[in-house]
Amino acid sequence: MRITLDIDGPAWKAWAAFYTLASVCRKVEIYKTRKGFHVIGYGAPVETPEQVIRVRRWLGDDPVRIDLDEALVKAGKPFQILWTKKNDFQVKLLEVVENRNLD
Protein backbone atom coordinates (compact mmCIF):
# COMPACT_ATOMS: atom_id res chain seq x y z
CA MET A 1 0.00 0.00 0.00
CA ARG A 2 1.10 3.60 -0.55
CA ILE A 3 1.82 6.00 2.31
CA THR A 4 2.04 9.75 1.70
CA LEU A 5 3.35 12.29 4.19
CA ASP A 6 3.22 16.09 4.21
CA ILE A 7 5.84 17.21 6.70
CA ASP A 8 6.28 20.92 7.37
CA GLY A 9 9.05 22.12 9.62
CA PRO A 10 12.60 20.91 10.21
CA ALA A 11 14.18 18.90 7.41
CA TRP A 12 15.39 16.22 9.82
CA LYS A 13 11.80 15.11 10.47
CA ALA A 14 11.17 14.52 6.77
CA TRP A 15 14.49 12.74 6.23
CA ALA A 16 13.85 10.55 9.29
CA ALA A 17 10.47 9.55 7.85
CA PHE A 18 12.07 8.99 4.43
CA TYR A 19 14.72 6.62 5.76
CA THR A 20 12.24 4.86 8.04
CA LEU A 21 9.96 4.14 5.08
CA ALA A 22 12.97 3.20 2.94
CA SER A 23 13.64 0.32 5.32
CA VAL A 24 10.20 -1.24 4.76
CA CYS A 25 8.84 0.02 1.41
CA ARG A 26 9.65 -1.08 -2.12
CA LYS A 27 10.19 2.51 -3.25
CA VAL A 28 10.35 5.86 -1.42
CA GLU A 29 10.49 9.39 -2.81
CA ILE A 30 11.08 12.71 -1.03
CA TYR A 31 10.12 16.08 -2.52
CA LYS A 32 10.84 19.63 -1.39
CA THR A 33 7.75 21.83 -1.12
CA ARG A 34 7.46 25.51 -0.32
CA LYS A 35 6.93 24.89 3.43
CA GLY A 36 8.47 21.46 3.92
CA PHE A 37 8.52 18.05 2.31
CA HIS A 38 6.38 15.34 0.76
CA VAL A 39 7.45 11.75 1.39
CA ILE A 40 5.82 8.91 -0.53
CA GLY A 41 6.37 5.23 0.24
CA TYR A 42 5.16 2.58 -2.21
CA GLY A 43 4.57 -1.02 -1.19
CA ALA A 44 4.30 -0.34 2.54
CA PRO A 45 3.51 -3.38 4.69
CA VAL A 46 0.08 -2.13 5.80
CA GLU A 47 -3.27 -3.49 4.74
CA THR A 48 -6.00 -1.04 5.76
CA PRO A 49 -6.56 2.72 5.52
CA GLU A 50 -6.70 2.83 9.32
CA GLN A 51 -3.21 1.31 9.53
CA VAL A 52 -1.94 3.84 6.98
CA ILE A 53 -3.30 6.69 9.10
CA ARG A 54 -1.65 5.31 12.25
CA VAL A 55 1.72 5.07 10.47
CA ARG A 56 1.34 8.58 9.05
CA ARG A 57 0.59 9.98 12.50
CA TRP A 58 3.62 8.16 13.97
CA LEU A 59 5.90 9.50 11.20
CA GLY A 60 4.83 13.12 11.75
CA ASP A 61 2.41 13.79 8.91
CA ASP A 62 0.43 17.04 9.04
CA PRO A 63 -2.27 16.46 11.73
CA VAL A 64 -4.89 18.51 9.88
CA ARG A 65 -4.35 16.44 6.75
CA ILE A 66 -4.68 13.24 8.79
CA ASP A 67 -7.97 14.45 10.30
CA LEU A 68 -9.33 15.27 6.84
CA ASP A 69 -8.25 11.87 5.50
CA GLU A 70 -9.88 10.07 8.44
CA ALA A 71 -13.17 11.74 7.50
CA LEU A 72 -12.69 10.73 3.85
CA VAL A 73 -11.97 7.12 4.81
CA LYS A 74 -15.17 7.01 6.90
CA ALA A 75 -17.07 8.36 3.89
CA GLY A 76 -15.50 5.75 1.60
CA LYS A 77 -13.71 8.36 -0.53
CA PRO A 78 -10.10 8.54 -1.78
CA PHE A 79 -7.54 9.88 0.67
CA GLN A 80 -3.77 10.62 0.85
CA ILE A 81 -3.85 13.22 -1.89
CA LEU A 82 -0.73 15.39 -2.29
CA TRP A 83 -0.30 18.25 -4.75
CA THR A 84 2.67 18.51 -7.12
CA LYS A 85 2.08 22.12 -8.17
CA LYS A 86 0.47 24.87 -6.06
CA ASN A 87 0.34 28.61 -6.77
CA ASP A 88 2.94 28.15 -9.55
CA PHE A 89 5.30 26.33 -7.17
CA GLN A 90 6.39 22.91 -8.45
CA VAL A 91 7.63 20.37 -5.91
CA LYS A 92 11.21 19.23 -6.48
CA LEU A 93 12.26 15.59 -6.30
CA LEU A 94 15.24 15.25 -3.93
CA GLU A 95 15.86 11.52 -3.71
CA VAL A 96 14.42 8.11 -4.59
CA VAL A 97 15.29 4.77 -2.95
CA GLU A 98 14.18 1.47 -4.46
CA ASN A 99 14.41 -1.79 -2.48
CA ARG A 100 14.42 -4.69 -4.88
CA ASN A 101 15.35 -7.09 -2.07
CA LEU A 102 11.89 -6.76 -0.42
CA ASP A 103 10.23 -9.07 -2.98
PDB file of N, CA and C in Angstrom:
ATOM      1  N   MET A   1       0.844  -1.183   0.000  1.00  0.00           N
ATOM      2  CA  MET A   1       0.000   0.000   0.000  1.00  0.00           C
ATOM      3  C   MET A   1       0.890   1.247   0.000  1.00  0.00           C
ATOM      4  N   ARG A   2       0.371   2.341  -0.478  1.00  0.00           N
ATOM      5  CA  ARG A   2       1.103   3.601  -0.548  1.00  0.00           C
ATOM      6  C   ARG A   2       0.851   4.432   0.713  1.00  0.00           C
ATOM      7  N   ILE A   3       1.922   5.086   1.175  1.00  0.00           N
ATOM      8  CA  ILE A   3       1.821   6.002   2.310  1.00  0.00           C
ATOM      9  C   ILE A   3       2.372   7.349   1.866  1.00  0.00           C
ATOM     10  N   THR A   4       1.583   8.407   2.057  1.00  0.00           N
ATOM     11  CA  THR A   4       2.035   9.749   1.702  1.00  0.00           C
ATOM     12  C   THR A   4       2.100  10.611   2.953  1.00  0.00           C
ATOM     13  N   LEU A   5       3.149  11.413   3.037  1.00  0.00           N
ATOM     14  CA  LEU A   5       3.351  12.289   4.191  1.00  0.00           C
ATOM     15  C   LEU A   5       3.572  13.713   3.715  1.00  0.00           C
ATOM     16  N   ASP A   6       2.983  14.659   4.416  1.00  0.00           N
ATOM     17  CA  ASP A   6       3.220  16.091   4.213  1.00  0.00           C
ATOM     18  C   ASP A   6       3.833  16.590   5.511  1.00  0.00           C
ATOM     19  N   ILE A   7       5.141  16.828   5.485  1.00  0.00           N
ATOM     20  CA  ILE A   7       5.840  17.209   6.705  1.00  0.00           C
ATOM     21  C   ILE A   7       6.367  18.630   6.554  1.00  0.00           C
ATOM     22  N   ASP A   8       5.814  19.535   7.342  1.00  0.00           N
ATOM     23  CA  ASP A   8       6.275  20.919   7.374  1.00  0.00           C
ATOM     24  C   ASP A   8       7.146  21.084   8.608  1.00  0.00           C
ATOM     25  N   GLY A   9       8.165  21.903   8.486  1.00  0.00           N
ATOM     26  CA  GLY A   9       9.048  22.117   9.624  1.00  0.00           C
ATOM     27  C   GLY A   9      10.459  21.671   9.329  1.00  0.00           C
ATOM     28  N   PRO A  10      11.184  21.247  10.370  1.00  0.00           N
ATOM     29  CA  PRO A  10      12.601  20.910  10.209  1.00  0.00           C
ATOM     30  C   PRO A  10      12.822  19.767   9.218  1.00  0.00           C
ATOM     31  N   ALA A  11      13.863  19.905   8.425  1.00  0.00           N
ATOM     32  CA  ALA A  11      14.175  18.896   7.414  1.00  0.00           C
ATOM     33  C   ALA A  11      14.458  17.530   8.036  1.00  0.00           C
ATOM     34  N   TRP A  12      15.028  17.505   9.221  1.00  0.00           N
ATOM     35  CA  TRP A  12      15.391  16.221   9.820  1.00  0.00           C
ATOM     36  C   TRP A  12      14.179  15.321  10.022  1.00  0.00           C
ATOM     37  N   LYS A  13      13.012  15.922  10.292  1.00  0.00           N
ATOM     38  CA  LYS A  13      11.800  15.111  10.475  1.00  0.00           C
ATOM     39  C   LYS A  13      11.425  14.395   9.184  1.00  0.00           C
ATOM     40  N   ALA A  14      11.511  15.115   8.062  1.00  0.00           N
ATOM     41  CA  ALA A  14      11.172  14.524   6.767  1.00  0.00           C
ATOM     42  C   ALA A  14      12.177  13.444   6.374  1.00  0.00           C
ATOM     43  N   TRP A  15      13.468  13.731   6.586  1.00  0.00           N
ATOM     44  CA  TRP A  15      14.489  12.744   6.232  1.00  0.00           C
ATOM     45  C   TRP A  15      14.400  11.519   7.140  1.00  0.00           C
ATOM     46  N   ALA A  16      14.042  11.697   8.397  1.00  0.00           N
ATOM     47  CA  ALA A  16      13.852  10.549   9.294  1.00  0.00           C
ATOM     48  C   ALA A  16      12.706   9.674   8.802  1.00  0.00           C
ATOM     49  N   ALA A  17      11.606  10.296   8.401  1.00  0.00           N
ATOM     50  CA  ALA A  17      10.469   9.546   7.855  1.00  0.00           C
ATOM     51  C   ALA A  17      10.865   8.849   6.554  1.00  0.00           C
ATOM     52  N   PHE A  18      11.616   9.553   5.703  1.00  0.00           N
ATOM     53  CA  PHE A  18      12.068   8.992   4.425  1.00  0.00           C
ATOM     54  C   PHE A  18      12.874   7.712   4.661  1.00  0.00           C
ATOM     55  N   TYR A  19      13.870   7.782   5.537  1.00  0.00           N
ATOM     56  CA  TYR A  19      14.721   6.616   5.760  1.00  0.00           C
ATOM     57  C   TYR A  19      14.003   5.504   6.535  1.00  0.00           C
ATOM     58  N   THR A  20      13.049   5.877   7.373  1.00  0.00           N
ATOM     59  CA  THR A  20      12.243   4.859   8.041  1.00  0.00           C
ATOM     60  C   THR A  20      11.418   4.090   7.019  1.00  0.00           C
ATOM     61  N   LEU A  21      10.748   4.816   6.123  1.00  0.00           N
ATOM     62  CA  LEU A  21       9.964   4.142   5.084  1.00  0.00           C
ATOM     63  C   LEU A  21      10.862   3.369   4.119  1.00  0.00           C
ATOM     64  N   ALA A  22      12.054   3.884   3.857  1.00  0.00           N
ATOM     65  CA  ALA A  22      12.975   3.203   2.944  1.00  0.00           C
ATOM     66  C   ALA A  22      13.371   1.825   3.457  1.00  0.00           C
ATOM     67  N   SER A  23      13.281   1.623   4.762  1.00  0.00           N
ATOM     68  CA  SER A  23      13.645   0.317   5.316  1.00  0.00           C
ATOM     69  C   SER A  23      12.538  -0.726   5.172  1.00  0.00           C
ATOM     70  N   VAL A  24      11.315  -0.282   4.839  1.00  0.00           N
ATOM     71  CA  VAL A  24      10.202  -1.240   4.760  1.00  0.00           C
ATOM     72  C   VAL A  24       9.390  -1.162   3.465  1.00  0.00           C
ATOM     73  N   CYS A  25       9.607  -0.150   2.650  1.00  0.00           N
ATOM     74  CA  CYS A  25       8.838   0.019   1.411  1.00  0.00           C
ATOM     75  C   CYS A  25       9.659  -0.378   0.198  1.00  0.00           C
ATOM     76  N   ARG A  26       8.965  -0.729  -0.876  1.00  0.00           N
ATOM     77  CA  ARG A  26       9.653  -1.079  -2.117  1.00  0.00           C
ATOM     78  C   ARG A  26      10.301   0.132  -2.775  1.00  0.00           C
ATOM     79  N   LYS A  27       9.666   1.289  -2.639  1.00  0.00           N
ATOM     80  CA  LYS A  27      10.185   2.515  -3.250  1.00  0.00           C
ATOM     81  C   LYS A  27       9.750   3.692  -2.390  1.00  0.00           C
ATOM     82  N   VAL A  28      10.660   4.659  -2.197  1.00  0.00           N
ATOM     83  CA  VAL A  28      10.346   5.857  -1.423  1.00  0.00           C
ATOM     84  C   VAL A  28      10.888   7.071  -2.157  1.00  0.00           C
ATOM     85  N   GLU A  29      10.091   8.130  -2.178  1.00  0.00           N
ATOM     86  CA  GLU A  29      10.489   9.392  -2.808  1.00  0.00           C
ATOM     87  C   GLU A  29      10.337  10.517  -1.787  1.00  0.00           C
ATOM     88  N   ILE A  30      11.215  11.516  -1.867  1.00  0.00           N
ATOM     89  CA  ILE A  30      11.082  12.709  -1.032  1.00  0.00           C
ATOM     90  C   ILE A  30      11.150  13.933  -1.944  1.00  0.00           C
ATOM     91  N   TYR A  31      10.227  14.859  -1.722  1.00  0.00           N
ATOM     92  CA  TYR A  31      10.121  16.076  -2.519  1.00  0.00           C
ATOM     93  C   TYR A  31      10.214  17.290  -1.607  1.00  0.00           C
ATOM     94  N   LYS A  32      10.806  18.354  -2.103  1.00  0.00           N
ATOM     95  CA  LYS A  32      10.842  19.633  -1.395  1.00  0.00           C
ATOM     96  C   LYS A  32       9.628  20.439  -1.824  1.00  0.00           C
ATOM     97  N   THR A  33       8.887  20.950  -0.851  1.00  0.00           N
ATOM     98  CA  THR A  33       7.750  21.827  -1.122  1.00  0.00           C
ATOM     99  C   THR A  33       8.110  23.225  -0.623  1.00  0.00           C
ATOM    100  N   ARG A  34       7.197  24.139  -0.770  1.00  0.00           N
ATOM    101  CA  ARG A  34       7.463  25.506  -0.316  1.00  0.00           C
ATOM    102  C   ARG A  34       7.680  25.570   1.198  1.00  0.00           C
ATOM    103  N   LYS A  35       6.871  24.817   1.962  1.00  0.00           N
ATOM    104  CA  LYS A  35       6.934  24.890   3.429  1.00  0.00           C
ATOM    105  C   LYS A  35       7.614  23.690   4.075  1.00  0.00           C
ATOM    106  N   GLY A  36       7.907  22.666   3.313  1.00  0.00           N
ATOM    107  CA  GLY A  36       8.466  21.462   3.916  1.00  0.00           C
ATOM    108  C   GLY A  36       8.762  20.397   2.895  1.00  0.00           C
ATOM    109  N   PHE A  37       8.192  19.208   3.129  1.00  0.00           N
ATOM    110  CA  PHE A  37       8.524  18.046   2.310  1.00  0.00           C
ATOM    111  C   PHE A  37       7.309  17.152   2.107  1.00  0.00           C
ATOM    112  N   HIS A  38       7.310  16.439   0.995  1.00  0.00           N
ATOM    113  CA  HIS A  38       6.383  15.343   0.756  1.00  0.00           C
ATOM    114  C   HIS A  38       7.219  14.079   0.706  1.00  0.00           C
ATOM    115  N   VAL A  39       6.787  13.049   1.412  1.00  0.00           N
ATOM    116  CA  VAL A  39       7.450  11.748   1.392  1.00  0.00           C
ATOM    117  C   VAL A  39       6.403  10.731   0.962  1.00  0.00           C
ATOM    118  N   ILE A  40       6.753   9.907  -0.033  1.00  0.00           N
ATOM    119  CA  ILE A  40       5.816   8.906  -0.529  1.00  0.00           C
ATOM    120  C   ILE A  40       6.498   7.542  -0.505  1.00  0.00           C
ATOM    121  N   GLY A  41       5.871   6.596   0.177  1.00  0.00           N
ATOM    122  CA  GLY A  41       6.370   5.229   0.238  1.00  0.00           C
ATOM    123  C   GLY A  41       5.422   4.305  -0.494  1.00  0.00           C
ATOM    124  N   TYR A  42       5.954   3.538  -1.425  1.00  0.00           N
ATOM    125  CA  TYR A  42       5.159   2.583  -2.208  1.00  0.00           C
ATOM    126  C   TYR A  42       5.445   1.165  -1.725  1.00  0.00           C
ATOM    127  N   GLY A  43       4.395   0.360  -1.630  1.00  0.00           N
ATOM    128  CA  GLY A  43       4.566  -1.021  -1.193  1.00  0.00           C
ATOM    129  C   GLY A  43       4.800  -1.145   0.300  1.00  0.00           C
ATOM    130  N   ALA A  44       4.171  -0.284   1.078  1.00  0.00           N
ATOM    131  CA  ALA A  44       4.305  -0.340   2.537  1.00  0.00           C
ATOM    132  C   ALA A  44       3.582  -1.579   3.080  1.00  0.00           C
ATOM    133  N   PRO A  45       4.123  -2.178   4.133  1.00  0.00           N
ATOM    134  CA  PRO A  45       3.512  -3.384   4.694  1.00  0.00           C
ATOM    135  C   PRO A  45       2.333  -3.084   5.618  1.00  0.00           C
ATOM    136  N   VAL A  46       1.333  -2.404   5.081  1.00  0.00           N
ATOM    137  CA  VAL A  46       0.084  -2.135   5.799  1.00  0.00           C
ATOM    138  C   VAL A  46      -1.056  -2.591   4.907  1.00  0.00           C
ATOM    139  N   GLU A  47      -2.178  -2.901   5.518  1.00  0.00           N
ATOM    140  CA  GLU A  47      -3.270  -3.489   4.745  1.00  0.00           C
ATOM    141  C   GLU A  47      -4.548  -2.668   4.724  1.00  0.00           C
ATOM    142  N   THR A  48      -4.743  -1.779   5.684  1.00  0.00           N
ATOM    143  CA  THR A  48      -6.003  -1.044   5.758  1.00  0.00           C
ATOM    144  C   THR A  48      -5.732   0.464   5.805  1.00  0.00           C
ATOM    145  N   PRO A  49      -6.707   1.268   5.398  1.00  0.00           N
ATOM    146  CA  PRO A  49      -6.559   2.723   5.516  1.00  0.00           C
ATOM    147  C   PRO A  49      -6.306   3.165   6.960  1.00  0.00           C
ATOM    148  N   GLU A  50      -6.900   2.475   7.913  1.00  0.00           N
ATOM    149  CA  GLU A  50      -6.698   2.827   9.315  1.00  0.00           C
ATOM    150  C   GLU A  50      -5.238   2.613   9.738  1.00  0.00           C
ATOM    151  N   GLN A  51      -4.626   1.550   9.245  1.00  0.00           N
ATOM    152  CA  GLN A  51      -3.211   1.307   9.531  1.00  0.00           C
ATOM    153  C   GLN A  51      -2.339   2.383   8.888  1.00  0.00           C
ATOM    154  N   VAL A  52      -2.679   2.782   7.670  1.00  0.00           N
ATOM    155  CA  VAL A  52      -1.942   3.841   6.978  1.00  0.00           C
ATOM    156  C   VAL A  52      -1.981   5.123   7.805  1.00  0.00           C
ATOM    157  N   ILE A  53      -3.152   5.469   8.308  1.00  0.00           N
ATOM    158  CA  ILE A  53      -3.301   6.692   9.097  1.00  0.00           C
ATOM    159  C   ILE A  53      -2.483   6.620  10.382  1.00  0.00           C
ATOM    160  N   ARG A  54      -2.465   5.462  11.033  1.00  0.00           N
ATOM    161  CA  ARG A  54      -1.651   5.313  12.253  1.00  0.00           C
ATOM    162  C   ARG A  54      -0.163   5.499  11.953  1.00  0.00           C
ATOM    163  N   VAL A  55       0.311   4.922  10.850  1.00  0.00           N
ATOM    164  CA  VAL A  55       1.718   5.067  10.466  1.00  0.00           C
ATOM    165  C   VAL A  55       2.026   6.523  10.133  1.00  0.00           C
ATOM    166  N   ARG A  56       1.138   7.172   9.405  1.00  0.00           N
ATOM    167  CA  ARG A  56       1.341   8.584   9.052  1.00  0.00           C
ATOM    168  C   ARG A  56       1.433   9.451  10.303  1.00  0.00           C
ATOM    169  N   ARG A  57       0.566   9.211  11.251  1.00  0.00           N
ATOM    170  CA  ARG A  57       0.586   9.982  12.498  1.00  0.00           C
ATOM    171  C   ARG A  57       1.917   9.755  13.224  1.00  0.00           C
ATOM    172  N   TRP A  58       2.375   8.506  13.301  1.00  0.00           N
ATOM    173  CA  TRP A  58       3.619   8.157  13.972  1.00  0.00           C
ATOM    174  C   TRP A  58       4.831   8.796  13.286  1.00  0.00           C
ATOM    175  N   LEU A  59       4.783   8.925  11.948  1.00  0.00           N
ATOM    176  CA  LEU A  59       5.904   9.496  11.200  1.00  0.00           C
ATOM    177  C   LEU A  59       5.878  11.025  11.126  1.00  0.00           C
ATOM    178  N   GLY A  60       4.855  11.665  11.675  1.00  0.00           N
ATOM    179  CA  GLY A  60       4.831  13.120  11.748  1.00  0.00           C
ATOM    180  C   GLY A  60       4.113  13.835  10.629  1.00  0.00           C
ATOM    181  N   ASP A  61       3.192  13.143   9.957  1.00  0.00           N
ATOM    182  CA  ASP A  61       2.406  13.788   8.906  1.00  0.00           C
ATOM    183  C   ASP A  61       1.591  14.939   9.490  1.00  0.00           C
ATOM    184  N   ASP A  62       1.229  15.872   8.651  1.00  0.00           N
ATOM    185  CA  ASP A  62       0.428  17.041   9.038  1.00  0.00           C
ATOM    186  C   ASP A  62      -0.865  16.582   9.722  1.00  0.00           C
ATOM    187  N   PRO A  63      -1.082  16.940  10.995  1.00  0.00           N
ATOM    188  CA  PRO A  63      -2.265  16.462  11.728  1.00  0.00           C
ATOM    189  C   PRO A  63      -3.589  16.890  11.111  1.00  0.00           C
ATOM    190  N   VAL A  64      -3.645  18.064  10.520  1.00  0.00           N
ATOM    191  CA  VAL A  64      -4.886  18.514   9.879  1.00  0.00           C
ATOM    192  C   VAL A  64      -5.192  17.630   8.672  1.00  0.00           C
ATOM    193  N   ARG A  65      -4.181  17.310   7.908  1.00  0.00           N
ATOM    194  CA  ARG A  65      -4.348  16.437   6.747  1.00  0.00           C
ATOM    195  C   ARG A  65      -4.806  15.049   7.179  1.00  0.00           C
ATOM    196  N   ILE A  66      -4.255  14.551   8.278  1.00  0.00           N
ATOM    197  CA  ILE A  66      -4.676  13.244   8.787  1.00  0.00           C
ATOM    198  C   ILE A  66      -6.151  13.285   9.188  1.00  0.00           C
ATOM    199  N   ASP A  67      -6.568  14.326   9.898  1.00  0.00           N
ATOM    200  CA  ASP A  67      -7.972  14.450  10.301  1.00  0.00           C
ATOM    201  C   ASP A  67      -8.900  14.476   9.089  1.00  0.00           C
ATOM    202  N   LEU A  68      -8.514  15.226   8.061  1.00  0.00           N
ATOM    203  CA  LEU A  68      -9.325  15.268   6.838  1.00  0.00           C
ATOM    204  C   LEU A  68      -9.393  13.897   6.178  1.00  0.00           C
ATOM    205  N   ASP A  69      -8.265  13.191   6.112  1.00  0.00           N
ATOM    206  CA  ASP A  69      -8.248  11.867   5.502  1.00  0.00           C
ATOM    207  C   ASP A  69      -9.052  10.856   6.310  1.00  0.00           C
ATOM    208  N   GLU A  70      -9.044  10.968   7.625  1.00  0.00           N
ATOM    209  CA  GLU A  70      -9.877  10.074   8.439  1.00  0.00           C
ATOM    210  C   GLU A  70     -11.349  10.245   8.093  1.00  0.00           C
ATOM    211  N   ALA A  71     -11.772  11.485   7.887  1.00  0.00           N
ATOM    212  CA  ALA A  71     -13.169  11.738   7.501  1.00  0.00           C
ATOM    213  C   ALA A  71     -13.456  11.165   6.112  1.00  0.00           C
ATOM    214  N   LEU A  72     -12.497  11.282   5.195  1.00  0.00           N
ATOM    215  CA  LEU A  72     -12.686  10.731   3.848  1.00  0.00           C
ATOM    216  C   LEU A  72     -12.769   9.213   3.880  1.00  0.00           C
ATOM    217  N   VAL A  73     -11.935   8.576   4.696  1.00  0.00           N
ATOM    218  CA  VAL A  73     -11.966   7.116   4.814  1.00  0.00           C
ATOM    219  C   VAL A  73     -13.329   6.665   5.335  1.00  0.00           C
ATOM    220  N   LYS A  74     -13.852   7.356   6.350  1.00  0.00           N
ATOM    221  CA  LYS A  74     -15.165   7.006   6.900  1.00  0.00           C
ATOM    222  C   LYS A  74     -16.267   7.169   5.867  1.00  0.00           C
ATOM    223  N   ALA A  75     -16.077   8.119   4.943  1.00  0.00           N
ATOM    224  CA  ALA A  75     -17.073   8.358   3.892  1.00  0.00           C
ATOM    225  C   ALA A  75     -16.836   7.468   2.671  1.00  0.00           C
ATOM    226  N   GLY A  76     -15.786   6.650   2.714  1.00  0.00           N
ATOM    227  CA  GLY A  76     -15.501   5.751   1.603  1.00  0.00           C
ATOM    228  C   GLY A  76     -14.934   6.460   0.376  1.00  0.00           C
ATOM    229  N   LYS A  77     -14.263   7.582   0.586  1.00  0.00           N
ATOM    230  CA  LYS A  77     -13.715   8.360  -0.532  1.00  0.00           C
ATOM    231  C   LYS A  77     -12.194   8.252  -0.555  1.00  0.00           C
ATOM    232  N   PRO A  78     -11.570   8.596  -1.693  1.00  0.00           N
ATOM    233  CA  PRO A  78     -10.099   8.543  -1.781  1.00  0.00           C
ATOM    234  C   PRO A  78      -9.440   9.474  -0.769  1.00  0.00           C
ATOM    235  N   PHE A  79      -8.280   9.066  -0.295  1.00  0.00           N
ATOM    236  CA  PHE A  79      -7.543   9.884   0.667  1.00  0.00           C
ATOM    237  C   PHE A  79      -6.065   9.847   0.307  1.00  0.00           C
ATOM    238  N   GLN A  80      -5.207  10.521   1.090  1.00  0.00           N
ATOM    239  CA  GLN A  80      -3.771  10.618   0.853  1.00  0.00           C
ATOM    240  C   GLN A  80      -3.449  11.357  -0.443  1.00  0.00           C
ATOM    241  N   ILE A  81      -4.084  12.454  -0.669  1.00  0.00           N
ATOM    242  CA  ILE A  81      -3.847  13.223  -1.885  1.00  0.00           C
ATOM    243  C   ILE A  81      -2.827  14.327  -1.598  1.00  0.00           C
ATOM    244  N   LEU A  82      -1.750  14.350  -2.381  1.00  0.00           N
ATOM    245  CA  LEU A  82      -0.732  15.391  -2.288  1.00  0.00           C
ATOM    246  C   LEU A  82      -0.709  16.172  -3.601  1.00  0.00           C
ATOM    247  N   TRP A  83      -0.416  17.450  -3.534  1.00  0.00           N
ATOM    248  CA  TRP A  83      -0.300  18.249  -4.751  1.00  0.00           C
ATOM    249  C   TRP A  83       1.145  18.225  -5.240  1.00  0.00           C
ATOM    250  N   THR A  84       1.325  18.421  -6.561  1.00  0.00           N
ATOM    251  CA  THR A  84       2.667  18.515  -7.123  1.00  0.00           C
ATOM    252  C   THR A  84       2.971  19.932  -7.590  1.00  0.00           C
ATOM    253  N   LYS A  85       1.904  20.728  -7.780  1.00  0.00           N
ATOM    254  CA  LYS A  85       2.085  22.124  -8.166  1.00  0.00           C
ATOM    255  C   LYS A  85       1.003  22.942  -7.471  1.00  0.00           C
ATOM    256  N   LYS A  86       1.426  24.045  -6.802  1.00  0.00           N
ATOM    257  CA  LYS A  86       0.474  24.869  -6.057  1.00  0.00           C
ATOM    258  C   LYS A  86       0.923  26.321  -6.161  1.00  0.00           C
ATOM    259  N   ASN A  87       0.030  27.183  -6.615  1.00  0.00           N
ATOM    260  CA  ASN A  87       0.343  28.607  -6.772  1.00  0.00           C
ATOM    261  C   ASN A  87       1.642  28.808  -7.555  1.00  0.00           C
ATOM    262  N   ASP A  88       1.763  28.099  -8.666  1.00  0.00           N
ATOM    263  CA  ASP A  88       2.935  28.155  -9.553  1.00  0.00           C
ATOM    264  C   ASP A  88       4.219  27.622  -8.918  1.00  0.00           C
ATOM    265  N   PHE A  89       4.129  26.945  -7.785  1.00  0.00           N
ATOM    266  CA  PHE A  89       5.304  26.325  -7.171  1.00  0.00           C
ATOM    267  C   PHE A  89       5.253  24.837  -7.459  1.00  0.00           C
ATOM    268  N   GLN A  90       6.285  24.329  -8.123  1.00  0.00           N
ATOM    269  CA  GLN A  90       6.388  22.910  -8.451  1.00  0.00           C
ATOM    270  C   GLN A  90       7.269  22.222  -7.412  1.00  0.00           C
ATOM    271  N   VAL A  91       6.789  21.092  -6.852  1.00  0.00           N
ATOM    272  CA  VAL A  91       7.627  20.366  -5.906  1.00  0.00           C
ATOM    273  C   VAL A  91       8.859  19.835  -6.630  1.00  0.00           C
ATOM    274  N   LYS A  92       9.955  19.664  -5.890  1.00  0.00           N
ATOM    275  CA  LYS A  92      11.212  19.228  -6.483  1.00  0.00           C
ATOM    276  C   LYS A  92      11.626  17.884  -5.890  1.00  0.00           C
ATOM    277  N   LEU A  93      11.813  16.897  -6.752  1.00  0.00           N
ATOM    278  CA  LEU A  93      12.260  15.585  -6.295  1.00  0.00           C
ATOM    279  C   LEU A  93      13.687  15.684  -5.774  1.00  0.00           C
ATOM    280  N   LEU A  94      13.911  15.209  -4.534  1.00  0.00           N
ATOM    281  CA  LEU A  94      15.242  15.254  -3.931  1.00  0.00           C
ATOM    282  C   LEU A  94      15.961  13.913  -3.996  1.00  0.00           C
ATOM    283  N   GLU A  95      15.225  12.824  -3.731  1.00  0.00           N
ATOM    284  CA  GLU A  95      15.860  11.517  -3.713  1.00  0.00           C
ATOM    285  C   GLU A  95      14.811  10.417  -3.851  1.00  0.00           C
ATOM    286  N   VAL A  96      15.259   9.300  -4.441  1.00  0.00           N
ATOM    287  CA  VAL A  96      14.420   8.107  -4.586  1.00  0.00           C
ATOM    288  C   VAL A  96      15.258   6.916  -4.127  1.00  0.00           C
ATOM    289  N   VAL A  97      14.650   6.027  -3.350  1.00  0.00           N
ATOM    290  CA  VAL A  97      15.285   4.774  -2.953  1.00  0.00           C
ATOM    291  C   VAL A  97      14.372   3.648  -3.387  1.00  0.00           C
ATOM    292  N   GLU A  98      14.947   2.655  -4.067  1.00  0.00           N
ATOM    293  CA  GLU A  98      14.179   1.465  -4.457  1.00  0.00           C
ATOM    294  C   GLU A  98      14.805   0.242  -3.789  1.00  0.00           C
ATOM    295  N   ASN A  99      13.969  -0.561  -3.158  1.00  0.00           N
ATOM    296  CA  ASN A  99      14.409  -1.786  -2.477  1.00  0.00           C
ATOM    297  C   ASN A  99      13.938  -3.001  -3.255  1.00  0.00           C
ATOM    298  N   ARG A 100      14.773  -3.508  -4.091  1.00  0.00           N
ATOM    299  CA  ARG A 100      14.417  -4.687  -4.883  1.00  0.00           C
ATOM    300  C   ARG A 100      14.507  -5.972  -4.054  1.00  0.00           C
ATOM    301  N   ASN A 101      15.195  -5.907  -2.910  1.00  0.00           N
ATOM    302  CA  ASN A 101      15.347  -7.086  -2.072  1.00  0.00           C
ATOM    303  C   ASN A 101      14.164  -7.331  -1.138  1.00  0.00           C
ATOM    304  N   LEU A 102      13.073  -6.546  -1.258  1.00  0.00           N
ATOM    305  CA  LEU A 102      11.890  -6.759  -0.416  1.00  0.00           C
ATOM    306  C   LEU A 102      10.854  -7.656  -1.091  1.00  0.00           C
ATOM    307  N   ASP A 103      11.201  -8.225  -2.240  1.00  0.00           N
ATOM    308  CA  ASP A 103      10.232  -9.069  -2.976  1.00  0.00           C
ATOM    309  C   ASP A 103       9.979 -10.375  -2.287  1.00  0.00           C
TER     310      ASP A 103
END
